[in-house]
mmCIF file of C-alpha atoms in Angstrom:
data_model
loop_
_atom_site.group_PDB
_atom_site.id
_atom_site.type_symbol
_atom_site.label_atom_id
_atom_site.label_comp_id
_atom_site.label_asym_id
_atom_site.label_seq_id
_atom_site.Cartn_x
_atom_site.Cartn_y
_atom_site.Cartn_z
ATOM 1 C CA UNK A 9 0.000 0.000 0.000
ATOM 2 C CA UNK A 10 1.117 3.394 -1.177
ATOM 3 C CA UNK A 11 1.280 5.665 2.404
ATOM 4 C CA UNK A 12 -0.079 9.594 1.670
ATOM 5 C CA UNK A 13 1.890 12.753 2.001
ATOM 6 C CA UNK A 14 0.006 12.988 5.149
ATOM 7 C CA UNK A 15 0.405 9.879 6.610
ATOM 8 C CA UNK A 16 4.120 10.258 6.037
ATOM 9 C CA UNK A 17 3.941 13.384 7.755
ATOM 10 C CA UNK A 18 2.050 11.772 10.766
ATOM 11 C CA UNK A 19 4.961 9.240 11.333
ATOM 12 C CA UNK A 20 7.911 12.160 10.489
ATOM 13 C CA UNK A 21 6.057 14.345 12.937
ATOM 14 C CA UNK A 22 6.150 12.092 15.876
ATOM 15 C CA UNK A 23 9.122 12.968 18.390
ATOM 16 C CA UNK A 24 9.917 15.482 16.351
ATOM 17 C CA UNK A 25 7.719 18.716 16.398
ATOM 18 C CA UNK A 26 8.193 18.814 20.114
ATOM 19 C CA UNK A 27 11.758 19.575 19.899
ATOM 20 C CA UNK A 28 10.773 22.270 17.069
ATOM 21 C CA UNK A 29 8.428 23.802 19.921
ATOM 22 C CA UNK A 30 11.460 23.918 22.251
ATOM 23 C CA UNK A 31 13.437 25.518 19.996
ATOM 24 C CA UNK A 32 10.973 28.114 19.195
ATOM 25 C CA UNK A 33 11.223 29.400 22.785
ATOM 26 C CA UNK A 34 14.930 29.037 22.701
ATOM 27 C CA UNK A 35 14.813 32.766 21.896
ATOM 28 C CA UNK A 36 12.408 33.744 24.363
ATOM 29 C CA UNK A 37 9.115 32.861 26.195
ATOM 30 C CA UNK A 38 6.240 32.900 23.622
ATOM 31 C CA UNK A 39 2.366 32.965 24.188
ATOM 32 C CA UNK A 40 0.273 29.757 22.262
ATOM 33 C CA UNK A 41 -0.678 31.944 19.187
ATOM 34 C CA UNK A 42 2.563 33.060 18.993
ATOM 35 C CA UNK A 43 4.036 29.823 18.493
ATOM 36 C CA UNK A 44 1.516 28.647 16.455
ATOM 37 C CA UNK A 45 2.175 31.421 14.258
ATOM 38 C CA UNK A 46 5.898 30.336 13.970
ATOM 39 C CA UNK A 47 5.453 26.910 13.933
ATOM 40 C CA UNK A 48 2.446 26.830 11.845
ATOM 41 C CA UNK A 49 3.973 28.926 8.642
ATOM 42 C CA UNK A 50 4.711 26.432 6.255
ATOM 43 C CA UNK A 51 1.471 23.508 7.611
ATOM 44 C CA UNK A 52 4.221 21.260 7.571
ATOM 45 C CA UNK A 53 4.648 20.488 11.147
ATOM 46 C CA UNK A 54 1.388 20.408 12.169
ATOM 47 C CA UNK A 55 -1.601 19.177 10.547
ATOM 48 C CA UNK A 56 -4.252 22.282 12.467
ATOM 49 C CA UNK A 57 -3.023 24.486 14.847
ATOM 50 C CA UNK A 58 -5.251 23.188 17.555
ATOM 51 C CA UNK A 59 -2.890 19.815 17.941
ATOM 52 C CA UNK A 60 -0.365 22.104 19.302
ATOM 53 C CA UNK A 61 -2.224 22.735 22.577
ATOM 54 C CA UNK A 62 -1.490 18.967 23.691
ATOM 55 C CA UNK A 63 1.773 19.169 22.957
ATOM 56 C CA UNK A 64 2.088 22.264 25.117
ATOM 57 C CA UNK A 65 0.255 20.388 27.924
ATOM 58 C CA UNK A 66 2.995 17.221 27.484
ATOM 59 C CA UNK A 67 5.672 19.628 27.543
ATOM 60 C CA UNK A 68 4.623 20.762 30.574
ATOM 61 C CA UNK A 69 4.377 17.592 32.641
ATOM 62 C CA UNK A 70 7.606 16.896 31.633
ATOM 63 C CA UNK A 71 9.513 19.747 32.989
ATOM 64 C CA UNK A 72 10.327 21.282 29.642
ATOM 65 C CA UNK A 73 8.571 24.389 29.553
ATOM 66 C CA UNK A 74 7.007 26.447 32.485
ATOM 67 C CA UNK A 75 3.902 28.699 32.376
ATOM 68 C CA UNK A 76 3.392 32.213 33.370
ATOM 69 C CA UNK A 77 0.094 34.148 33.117
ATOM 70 C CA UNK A 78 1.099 37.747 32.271
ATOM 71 C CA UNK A 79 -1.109 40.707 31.179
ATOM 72 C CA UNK A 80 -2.245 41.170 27.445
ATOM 73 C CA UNK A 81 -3.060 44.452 26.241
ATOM 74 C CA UNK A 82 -6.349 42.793 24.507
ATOM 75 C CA UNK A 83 -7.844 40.067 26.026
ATOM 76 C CA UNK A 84 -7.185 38.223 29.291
ATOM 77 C CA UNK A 85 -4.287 37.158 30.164
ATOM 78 C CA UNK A 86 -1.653 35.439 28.079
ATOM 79 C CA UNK A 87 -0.247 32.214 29.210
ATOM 80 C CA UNK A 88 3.376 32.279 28.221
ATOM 81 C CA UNK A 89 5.610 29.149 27.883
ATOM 82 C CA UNK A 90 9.485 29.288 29.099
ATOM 83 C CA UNK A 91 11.498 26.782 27.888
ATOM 84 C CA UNK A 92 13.493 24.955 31.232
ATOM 85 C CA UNK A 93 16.445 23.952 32.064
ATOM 86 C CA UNK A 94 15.914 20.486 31.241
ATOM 87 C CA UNK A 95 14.148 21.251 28.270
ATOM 88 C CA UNK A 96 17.136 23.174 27.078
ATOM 89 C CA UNK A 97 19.242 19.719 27.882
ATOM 90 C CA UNK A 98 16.449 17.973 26.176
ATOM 91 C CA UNK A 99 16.988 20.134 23.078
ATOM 92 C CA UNK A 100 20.516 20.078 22.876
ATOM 93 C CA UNK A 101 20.689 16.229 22.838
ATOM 94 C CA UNK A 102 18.093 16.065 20.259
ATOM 95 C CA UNK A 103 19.709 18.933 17.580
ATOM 96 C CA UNK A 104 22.999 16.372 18.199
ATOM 97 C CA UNK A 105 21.298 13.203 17.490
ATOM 98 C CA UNK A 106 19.330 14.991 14.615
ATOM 99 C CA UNK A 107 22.030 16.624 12.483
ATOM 100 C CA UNK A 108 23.744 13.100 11.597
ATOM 101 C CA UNK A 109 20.287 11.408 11.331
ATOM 102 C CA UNK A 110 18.791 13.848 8.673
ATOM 103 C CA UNK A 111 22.067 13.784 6.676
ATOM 104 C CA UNK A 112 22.463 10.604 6.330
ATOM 105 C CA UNK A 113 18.301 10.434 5.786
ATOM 106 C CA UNK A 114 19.201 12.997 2.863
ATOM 107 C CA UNK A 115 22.464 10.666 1.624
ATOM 108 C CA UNK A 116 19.899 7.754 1.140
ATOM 109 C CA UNK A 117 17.434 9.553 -0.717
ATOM 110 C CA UNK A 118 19.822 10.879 -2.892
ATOM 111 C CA UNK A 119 21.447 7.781 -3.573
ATOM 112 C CA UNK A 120 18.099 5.588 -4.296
ATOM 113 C CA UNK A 121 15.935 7.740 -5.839
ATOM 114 C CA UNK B 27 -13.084 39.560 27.450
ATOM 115 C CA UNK B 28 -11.962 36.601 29.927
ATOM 116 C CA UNK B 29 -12.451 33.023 28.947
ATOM 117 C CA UNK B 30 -15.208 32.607 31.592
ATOM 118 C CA UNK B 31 -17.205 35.626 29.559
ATOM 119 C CA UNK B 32 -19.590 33.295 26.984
ATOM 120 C CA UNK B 33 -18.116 33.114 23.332
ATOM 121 C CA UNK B 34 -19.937 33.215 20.234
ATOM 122 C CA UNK B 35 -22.604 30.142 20.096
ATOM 123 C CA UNK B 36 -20.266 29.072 17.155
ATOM 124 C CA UNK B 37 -17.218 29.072 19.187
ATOM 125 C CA UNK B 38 -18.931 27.419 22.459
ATOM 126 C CA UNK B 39 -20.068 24.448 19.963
ATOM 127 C CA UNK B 40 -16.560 24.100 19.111
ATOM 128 C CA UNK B 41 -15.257 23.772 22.523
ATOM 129 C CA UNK B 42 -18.408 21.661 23.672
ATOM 130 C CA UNK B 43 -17.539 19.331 21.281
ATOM 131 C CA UNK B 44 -13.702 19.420 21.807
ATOM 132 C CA UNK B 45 -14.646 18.326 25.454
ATOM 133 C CA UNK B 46 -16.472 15.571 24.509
ATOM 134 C CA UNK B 47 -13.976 14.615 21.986
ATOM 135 C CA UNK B 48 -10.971 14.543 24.560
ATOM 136 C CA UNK B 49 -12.539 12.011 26.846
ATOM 137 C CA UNK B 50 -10.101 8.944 27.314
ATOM 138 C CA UNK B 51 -7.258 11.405 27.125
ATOM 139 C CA UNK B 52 -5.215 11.986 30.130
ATOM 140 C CA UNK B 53 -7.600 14.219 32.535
ATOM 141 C CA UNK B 54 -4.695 17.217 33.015
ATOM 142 C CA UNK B 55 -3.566 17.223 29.254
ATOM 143 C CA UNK B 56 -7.537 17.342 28.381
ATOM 144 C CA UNK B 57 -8.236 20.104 31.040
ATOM 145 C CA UNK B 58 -4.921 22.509 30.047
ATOM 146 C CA UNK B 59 -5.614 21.794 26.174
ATOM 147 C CA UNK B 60 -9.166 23.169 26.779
ATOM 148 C CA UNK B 61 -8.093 25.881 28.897
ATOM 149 C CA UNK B 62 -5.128 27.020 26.847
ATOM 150 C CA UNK B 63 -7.335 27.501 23.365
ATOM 151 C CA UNK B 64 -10.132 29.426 25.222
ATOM 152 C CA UNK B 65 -7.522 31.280 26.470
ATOM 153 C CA UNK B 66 -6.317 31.919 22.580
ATOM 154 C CA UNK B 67 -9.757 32.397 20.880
ATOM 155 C CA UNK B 68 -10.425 34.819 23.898
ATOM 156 C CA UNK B 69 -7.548 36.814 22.636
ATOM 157 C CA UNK B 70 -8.362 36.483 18.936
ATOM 158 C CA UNK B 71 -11.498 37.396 19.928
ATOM 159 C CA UNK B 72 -10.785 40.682 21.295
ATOM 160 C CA UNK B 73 -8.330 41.317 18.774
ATOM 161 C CA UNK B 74 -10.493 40.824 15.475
ATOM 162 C CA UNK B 75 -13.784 41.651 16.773
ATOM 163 C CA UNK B 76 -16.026 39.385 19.039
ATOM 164 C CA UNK B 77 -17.917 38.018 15.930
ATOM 165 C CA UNK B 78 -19.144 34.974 14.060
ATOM 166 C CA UNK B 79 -17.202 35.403 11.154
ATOM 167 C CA UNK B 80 -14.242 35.423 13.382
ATOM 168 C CA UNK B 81 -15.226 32.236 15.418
ATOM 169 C CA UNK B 82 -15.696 30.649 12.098
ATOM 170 C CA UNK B 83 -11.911 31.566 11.613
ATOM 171 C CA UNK B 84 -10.549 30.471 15.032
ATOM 172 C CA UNK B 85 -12.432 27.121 14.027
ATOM 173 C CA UNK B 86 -10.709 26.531 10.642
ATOM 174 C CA UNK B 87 -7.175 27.337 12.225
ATOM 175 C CA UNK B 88 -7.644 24.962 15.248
ATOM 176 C CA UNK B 89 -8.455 22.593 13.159
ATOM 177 C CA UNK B 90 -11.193 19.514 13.891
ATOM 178 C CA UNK B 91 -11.932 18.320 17.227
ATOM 179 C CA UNK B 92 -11.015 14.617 16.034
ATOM 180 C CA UNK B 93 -7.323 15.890 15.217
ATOM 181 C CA UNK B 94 -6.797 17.112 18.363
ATOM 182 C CA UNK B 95 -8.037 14.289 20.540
ATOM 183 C CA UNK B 96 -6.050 12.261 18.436
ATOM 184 C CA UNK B 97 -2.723 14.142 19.341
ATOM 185 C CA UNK B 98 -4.129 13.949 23.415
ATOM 186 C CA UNK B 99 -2.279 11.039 25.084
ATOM 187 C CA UNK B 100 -4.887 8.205 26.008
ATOM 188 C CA UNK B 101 -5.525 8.127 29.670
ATOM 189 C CA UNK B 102 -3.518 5.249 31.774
ATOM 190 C CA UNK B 103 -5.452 2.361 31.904
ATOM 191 C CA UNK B 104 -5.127 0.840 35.307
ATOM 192 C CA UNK B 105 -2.733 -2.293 35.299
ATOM 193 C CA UNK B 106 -5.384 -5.610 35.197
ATOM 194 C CA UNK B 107 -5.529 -6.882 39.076
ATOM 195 C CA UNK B 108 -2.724 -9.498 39.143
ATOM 196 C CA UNK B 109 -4.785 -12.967 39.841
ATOM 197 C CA UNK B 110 -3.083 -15.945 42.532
ATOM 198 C CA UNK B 111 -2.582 -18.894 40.410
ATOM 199 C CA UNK B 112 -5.137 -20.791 43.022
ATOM 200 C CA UNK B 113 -5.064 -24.454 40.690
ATOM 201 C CA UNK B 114 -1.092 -24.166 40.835
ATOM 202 C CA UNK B 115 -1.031 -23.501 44.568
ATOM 203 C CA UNK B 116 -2.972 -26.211 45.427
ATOM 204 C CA UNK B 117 -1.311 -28.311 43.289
ATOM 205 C CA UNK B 118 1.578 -27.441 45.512
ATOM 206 C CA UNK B 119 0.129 -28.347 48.880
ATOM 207 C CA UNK B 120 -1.246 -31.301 47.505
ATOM 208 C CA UNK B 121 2.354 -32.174 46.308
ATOM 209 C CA UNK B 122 4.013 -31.208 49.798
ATOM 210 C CA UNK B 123 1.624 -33.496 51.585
ATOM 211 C CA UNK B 124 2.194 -36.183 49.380
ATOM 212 C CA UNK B 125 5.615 -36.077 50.409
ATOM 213 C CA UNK B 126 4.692 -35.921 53.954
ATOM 214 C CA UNK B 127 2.929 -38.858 53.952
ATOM 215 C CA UNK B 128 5.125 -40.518 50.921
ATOM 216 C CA UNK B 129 4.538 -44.017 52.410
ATOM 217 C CA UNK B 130 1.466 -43.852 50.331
ATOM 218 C CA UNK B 131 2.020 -42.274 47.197
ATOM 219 C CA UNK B 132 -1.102 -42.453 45.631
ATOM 220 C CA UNK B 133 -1.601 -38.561 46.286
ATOM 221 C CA UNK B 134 1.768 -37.747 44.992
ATOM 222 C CA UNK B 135 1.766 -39.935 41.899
ATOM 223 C CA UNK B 136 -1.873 -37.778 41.233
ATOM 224 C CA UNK B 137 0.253 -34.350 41.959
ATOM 225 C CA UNK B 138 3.292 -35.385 39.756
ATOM 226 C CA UNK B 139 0.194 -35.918 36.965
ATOM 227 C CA UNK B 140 -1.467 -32.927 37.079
ATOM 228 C CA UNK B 141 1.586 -30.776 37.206
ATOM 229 C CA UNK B 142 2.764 -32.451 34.046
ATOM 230 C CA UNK B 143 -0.472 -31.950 32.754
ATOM 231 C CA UNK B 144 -0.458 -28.494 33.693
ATOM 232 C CA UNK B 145 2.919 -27.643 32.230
ATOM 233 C CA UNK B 146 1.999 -29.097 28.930
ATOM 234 C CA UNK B 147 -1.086 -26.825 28.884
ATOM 235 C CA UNK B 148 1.337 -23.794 29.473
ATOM 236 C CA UNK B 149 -1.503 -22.116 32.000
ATOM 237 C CA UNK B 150 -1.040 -21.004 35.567
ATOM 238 C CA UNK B 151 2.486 -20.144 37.162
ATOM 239 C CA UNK B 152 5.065 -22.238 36.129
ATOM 240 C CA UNK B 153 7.415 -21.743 38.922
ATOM 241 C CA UNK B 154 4.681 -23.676 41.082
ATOM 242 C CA UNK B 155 4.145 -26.035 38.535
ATOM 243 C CA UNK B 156 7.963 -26.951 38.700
ATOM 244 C CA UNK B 157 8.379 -26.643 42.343
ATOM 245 C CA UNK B 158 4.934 -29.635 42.371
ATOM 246 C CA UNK B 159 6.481 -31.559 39.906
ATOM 247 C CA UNK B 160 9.856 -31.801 41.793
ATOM 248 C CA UNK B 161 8.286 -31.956 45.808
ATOM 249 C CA UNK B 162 6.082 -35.122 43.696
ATOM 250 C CA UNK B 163 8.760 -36.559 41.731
ATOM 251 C CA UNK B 164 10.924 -37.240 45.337
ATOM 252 C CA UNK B 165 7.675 -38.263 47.105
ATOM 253 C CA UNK B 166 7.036 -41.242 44.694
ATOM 254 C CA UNK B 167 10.894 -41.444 44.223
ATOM 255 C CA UNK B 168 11.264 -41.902 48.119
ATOM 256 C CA UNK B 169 8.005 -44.342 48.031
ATOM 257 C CA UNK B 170 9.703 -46.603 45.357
ATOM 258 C CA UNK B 171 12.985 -46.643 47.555
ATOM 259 C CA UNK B 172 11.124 -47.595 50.653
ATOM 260 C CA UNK B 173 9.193 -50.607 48.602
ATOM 261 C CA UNK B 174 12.697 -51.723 47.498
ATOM 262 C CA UNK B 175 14.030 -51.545 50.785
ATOM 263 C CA UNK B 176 11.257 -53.334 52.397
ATOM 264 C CA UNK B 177 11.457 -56.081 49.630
ATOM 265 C CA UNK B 178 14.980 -56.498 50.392
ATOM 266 C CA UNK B 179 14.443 -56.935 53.593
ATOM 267 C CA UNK B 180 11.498 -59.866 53.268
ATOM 268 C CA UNK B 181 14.026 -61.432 50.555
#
């Protein structure tokens, strides 16, 4: 059976797109919209914007990111997401494990396509 | 607007339905997804105008209820209650009694059966099974030695 571009994408995004969160608030703390709106650009890394808010939650529980509520100037308050200590940890080891996986992904497509 | 103010019917639908569609996830991650995007559409809300055409837009960029249950983690089932292996245990005391009274082996020669029988059918807790099979085997083993003894001795 032929898999879709989506279903691929469902399998590729799995144990990834957390670590793209995490990166995302490498530069700072962002609110949810906000890093929907970075993460959400291209619709590559996540299918709706709305399967972020899980991931958030996950993220959470496992010490990687920290919430603060802090005043918006519309709305109530924004819940902003700081990326840890051990997230940061959690980060670096993936972006080291990554790099050498993804190249040698892209040395196997090249080669047998 | 807070997220306890009511939302446009559209929007409270959407979040009805989320609810419903993020039971069997794990209780917090269901309760701090919910929170978190009435928190968002709140803010969207107040930003674009407190309308339907802009719940209809929060919709379409959250995306279908069904997606987002489906990237909830399922709530921890609770481990099955671990069950004694009763047949196995008895089979056990039957076996050590045997072997207390080995001078008639008739219940150990019935123990050393059923554990074989029992092992074969690969059921019940086979570290009992063994443990019968070997308290048995010496109980008939000891029987048999006590015959030959005796029938040495009559010789």
């Amino acid at each position: 059976m032929t898999p879709t571009a989506e279903s691929v994408l469902t399998q590729l995004r799995k144990g990834t797109v957390d670590y793209c969160v995490l990166a995302c608030l490498r530069s700072g703390p962002a609110y949810g919209l906000e890093i929907a709106e970075r993460l959400g650009e291209g619709k590559v890394l996540f299918a709706s914007g709305g399967t972020l808010y899980p991931l958030l939650s996950r993220l959470r529980q496992q010490g990687w990111v920290t919430t603060t509520l802090e005043p918006s100037p519309v709305g109530p308050p924004r819940r902003y997401y700081h990326l840890t200590d051990e997230g940061k940890a959690a980060l670096q080891v993936f972006t080291r494990t990554w790099h050498p996986f993804a190249a040698d992904v892209t040395t196997m497509i090249k080669e047998n396509s | 607007m807070t997220t306890t103010e009511p939302m446009p019917a559209l929007l409270e639908a959407y979040f009805a339905d989320l609810d419903r569609a993020l039971i069997g996830t794990d209780p917090r991650e269901h309760a701090e997804t919910v929170q978190a995007m009435r928190e968002d559409a709140a803010e969207m809300l107040n930003r674009d105008g407190a309308s339907e055409q802009t719940a209809g837009r929060i919709i379409a960029e959250f995306g279908p209820v069904e997606r987002i249950a489906a990237a909830a983690t399922p709530a921890a089932t609770p481990a099955p209650a671990a069950t004694r292996p009763w047949a196995d245990i008895w089979l056990l005391v039957g076996s050590i009694l045997g072997l207390a009274y080995f001078i008639i082996p008739v219940l150990s020669i019935a123990m050393l059966i059923w554990a074989i029988v029992r092992m074969r059918r690969h059921v019940g807790s086979l570290p009992l099974q063994k443990a019968a099979l070997w308290v048995s085997g010496a109980s008939v083993g000891l029987a048999a030695l006590l015959y030959l003894v005796r029938s040495a001795a009559n010789f």
